[in-house]
PDB file of C-alpha atoms in Angstrom:
ATOM      1  CA  CYS A 824     -23.567 -50.643  51.451  1.00  0.00           C
ATOM      2  CA  ARG A 825     -26.843 -52.516  52.197  1.00  0.00           C
ATOM      3  CA  VAL A 826     -28.770 -53.350  55.329  1.00  0.00           C
ATOM      4  CA  ASP A 827     -30.353 -56.729  54.899  1.00  0.00           C
ATOM      5  CA  GLY A 828     -30.423 -56.124  51.169  1.00  0.00           C
ATOM      6  CA  ALA A 829     -31.886 -52.616  51.296  1.00  0.00           C
ATOM      7  CA  PRO A 830     -29.685 -49.673  49.995  1.00  0.00           C
ATOM      8  CA  ALA A 831     -27.899 -47.437  52.451  1.00  0.00           C
ATOM      9  CA  LEU A 832     -24.921 -45.064  52.298  1.00  0.00           C
ATOM     10  CA  ALA A 833     -21.696 -45.667  54.127  1.00  0.00           C
ATOM     11  CA  LEU A 834     -19.727 -42.653  55.238  1.00  0.00           C
ATOM     12  CA  ALA A 835     -16.110 -43.559  55.711  1.00  0.00           C
ATOM     13  CA  PRO A 836     -14.492 -42.043  58.811  1.00  0.00           C
ATOM     14  CA  VAL A 837     -13.159 -38.442  58.300  1.00  0.00           C
ATOM     15  CA  ALA A 838      -9.551 -37.768  59.036  1.00  0.00           C
ATOM     16  CA  THR A 839      -7.525 -34.565  58.905  1.00  0.00           C
ATOM     17  CA  LEU A 840      -3.849 -33.880  59.342  1.00  0.00           C
ATOM     18  CA  PRO A 841      -3.183 -32.730  62.938  1.00  0.00           C
ATOM     19  CA  GLU A 842      -2.187 -29.242  61.775  1.00  0.00           C
ATOM     20  CA  HIS A 843      -5.646 -28.899  60.209  1.00  0.00           C
ATOM     21  CA  GLN A 844      -7.679 -30.397  63.051  1.00  0.00           C
ATOM     22  CA  GLY A 845     -10.022 -27.872  64.838  1.00  0.00           C
ATOM     23  CA  THR A 846     -10.334 -25.688  61.723  1.00  0.00           C
ATOM     24  CA  GLY A 847     -13.749 -26.984  60.664  1.00  0.00           C
ATOM     25  CA  ALA A 848     -12.423 -28.882  57.633  1.00  0.00           C
ATOM     26  CA  GLY A 849     -13.823 -32.253  58.749  1.00  0.00           C
ATOM     27  CA  THR A 850     -17.077 -30.755  59.793  1.00  0.00           C
ATOM     28  CA  ALA A 851     -17.430 -29.031  56.402  1.00  0.00           C
ATOM     29  CA  VAL A 852     -16.733 -32.294  54.519  1.00  0.00           C
ATOM     30  CA  VAL A 853     -19.256 -34.243  56.570  1.00  0.00           C
ATOM     31  CA  ARG A 854     -21.936 -31.541  56.126  1.00  0.00           C
ATOM     32  CA  ALA A 855     -21.355 -31.361  52.479  1.00  0.00           C
ATOM     33  CA  VAL A 856     -21.690 -35.151  52.087  1.00  0.00           C
ATOM     34  CA  LEU A 857     -24.894 -35.287  54.161  1.00  0.00           C
ATOM     35  CA  ASP A 858     -26.321 -32.301  52.197  1.00  0.00           C
ATOM     36  CA  ALA A 859     -25.589 -34.242  48.971  1.00  0.00           C
ATOM     37  CA  ALA A 860     -27.178 -37.378  50.390  1.00  0.00           C
ATOM     38  CA  ARG A 861     -30.285 -35.511  51.355  1.00  0.00           C
ATOM     39  CA  ALA A 862     -30.468 -33.894  47.857  1.00  0.00           C
ATOM     40  CA  ARG A 863     -30.291 -37.375  46.326  1.00  0.00           C
ATOM     41  CA  GLY A 864     -33.175 -38.538  48.371  1.00  0.00           C
ATOM     42  CA  GLU A 865     -31.209 -41.020  50.484  1.00  0.00           C
ATOM     43  CA  ARG A 866     -32.803 -42.352  53.601  1.00  0.00           C
ATOM     44  CA  ILE A 867     -29.974 -43.455  55.907  1.00  0.00           C
ATOM     45  CA  VAL A 868     -26.271 -43.027  56.287  1.00  0.00           C
ATOM     46  CA  LEU A 869     -24.112 -45.378  58.244  1.00  0.00           C
ATOM     47  CA  VAL A 870     -20.589 -44.678  59.725  1.00  0.00           C
ATOM     48  CA  LEU A 871     -18.110 -46.704  61.685  1.00  0.00           C
ATOM     49  CA  GLY A 872     -16.404 -43.828  63.497  1.00  0.00           C
ATOM     50  CA  HIS A 873     -15.546 -42.076  66.681  1.00  0.00           C
ATOM     51  CA  PRO A 874     -18.555 -41.957  69.054  1.00  0.00           C
ATOM     52  CA  SER A 875     -17.751 -38.478  70.338  1.00  0.00           C
ATOM     53  CA  TYR A 876     -17.449 -36.868  66.794  1.00  0.00           C
ATOM     54  CA  TYR A 877     -20.368 -38.078  64.641  1.00  0.00           C
ATOM     55  CA  PRO A 878     -23.296 -37.507  67.088  1.00  0.00           C
ATOM     56  CA  ARG A 879     -22.869 -33.689  66.468  1.00  0.00           C
ATOM     57  CA  PHE A 880     -24.358 -34.407  62.993  1.00  0.00           C
ATOM     58  CA  GLY A 881     -27.277 -36.408  64.391  1.00  0.00           C
ATOM     59  CA  PHE A 882     -25.737 -39.911  64.215  1.00  0.00           C
ATOM     60  CA  LYS A 883     -27.008 -42.431  66.773  1.00  0.00           C
ATOM     61  CA  PRO A 884     -25.909 -45.965  67.572  1.00  0.00           C
ATOM     62  CA  ALA A 885     -27.196 -48.059  64.656  1.00  0.00           C
ATOM     63  CA  SER A 886     -28.191 -50.820  67.026  1.00  0.00           C
ATOM     64  CA  GLY A 887     -31.077 -48.693  68.219  1.00  0.00           C
ATOM     65  CA  TYR A 888     -32.547 -49.044  64.710  1.00  0.00           C
ATOM     66  CA  GLY A 889     -31.875 -52.854  64.629  1.00  0.00           C
ATOM     67  CA  ILE A 890     -28.889 -52.343  62.393  1.00  0.00           C
ATOM     68  CA  ARG A 891     -25.592 -54.151  63.035  1.00  0.00           C
ATOM     69  CA  PRO A 892     -22.302 -54.740  61.243  1.00  0.00           C
ATOM     70  CA  GLY A 893     -21.256 -58.162  60.100  1.00  0.00           C
ATOM     71  CA  PHE A 894     -18.165 -57.987  62.305  1.00  0.00           C
ATOM     72  CA  GLU A 895     -17.247 -57.069  65.875  1.00  0.00           C
ATOM     73  CA  VAL A 896     -17.073 -53.350  66.723  1.00  0.00           C
ATOM     74  CA  PRO A 897     -18.076 -51.389  69.864  1.00  0.00           C
ATOM     75  CA  ASP A 898     -21.754 -50.676  69.770  1.00  0.00           C
ATOM     76  CA  GLU A 899     -21.307 -46.969  70.120  1.00  0.00           C
ATOM     77  CA  ALA A 900     -18.892 -46.800  67.135  1.00  0.00           C
ATOM     78  CA  MET A 901     -21.448 -48.090  64.584  1.00  0.00           C
ATOM     79  CA  MET A 902     -23.843 -45.260  63.935  1.00  0.00           C
ATOM     80  CA  ALA A 903     -26.798 -44.339  61.735  1.00  0.00           C
ATOM     81  CA  LEU A 904     -28.366 -41.092  60.657  1.00  0.00           C
ATOM     82  CA  VAL A 905     -31.840 -40.972  59.277  1.00  0.00           C
ATOM     83  CA  LEU A 906     -32.078 -38.449  56.439  1.00  0.00           C
ATOM     84  CA  HIS A 907     -35.663 -38.691  55.187  1.00  0.00           C
ATOM     85  CA  GLY A 908     -38.948 -39.710  56.781  1.00  0.00           C
ATOM     86  CA  SER A 909     -39.629 -40.804  60.265  1.00  0.00           C
ATOM     87  CA  ASP A 910     -36.981 -41.431  62.899  1.00  0.00           C
ATOM     88  CA  ASP A 911     -39.111 -44.435  63.751  1.00  0.00           C
ATOM     89  CA  SER A 912     -36.997 -47.633  63.475  1.00  0.00           C
ATOM     90  CA  ALA A 913     -40.060 -49.427  62.107  1.00  0.00           C
ATOM     91  CA  GLN A 914     -39.680 -47.274  58.935  1.00  0.00           C
ATOM     92  CA  LEU A 915     -36.041 -48.352  58.250  1.00  0.00           C
ATOM     93  CA  PRO A 916     -34.321 -51.499  57.063  1.00  0.00           C
ATOM     94  CA  ARG A 917     -33.119 -53.774  59.816  1.00  0.00           C
ATOM     95  CA  GLY A 918     -30.449 -56.447  59.898  1.00  0.00           C
ATOM     96  CA  THR A 919     -26.835 -56.836  59.005  1.00  0.00           C
ATOM     97  CA  ILE A 920     -24.799 -54.257  57.128  1.00  0.00           C
ATOM     98  CA  THR A 921     -22.991 -55.612  54.030  1.00  0.00           C
ATOM     99  CA  TYR A 922     -20.299 -53.621  52.213  1.00  0.00           C
ATOM    100  CA  PRO A 923     -19.068 -53.929  48.636  1.00  0.00           C
ATOM    101  CA  ALA A 924     -16.114 -56.271  48.179  1.00  0.00           C
ATOM    102  CA  ALA A 925     -13.790 -53.279  47.728  1.00  0.00           C
ATOM    103  CA  PHE A 926     -14.119 -52.613  51.507  1.00  0.00           C
ATOM    104  CA  GLY A 927     -12.577 -55.944  52.329  1.00  0.00           C
ATOM    105  CA  VAL A 928     -14.968 -56.861  55.049  1.00  0.00           C
TER     106      VAL A 928
END
């Protein structure tokens, strides 16, 4: 995805079958993805997801960084994680998130 034209990563929400919830499978997937993003030198990851799940990985409301989706969602559900550099919002792109056409939004 992009934030006002600057590249960013979008993490799709993670889901597991009910019988596998609570086993750490989702946590392992998210950690592996974030580790891979860090290894690639990515700066920021965005996620539209459950506000009680993603903060455990360091995600914070994207609006606090001046980042917003181009559609209506609860503020606490659109989150961002800064991977490299300062957590200072002045160092990050600000503006509207745009997704590739395949996302349908």
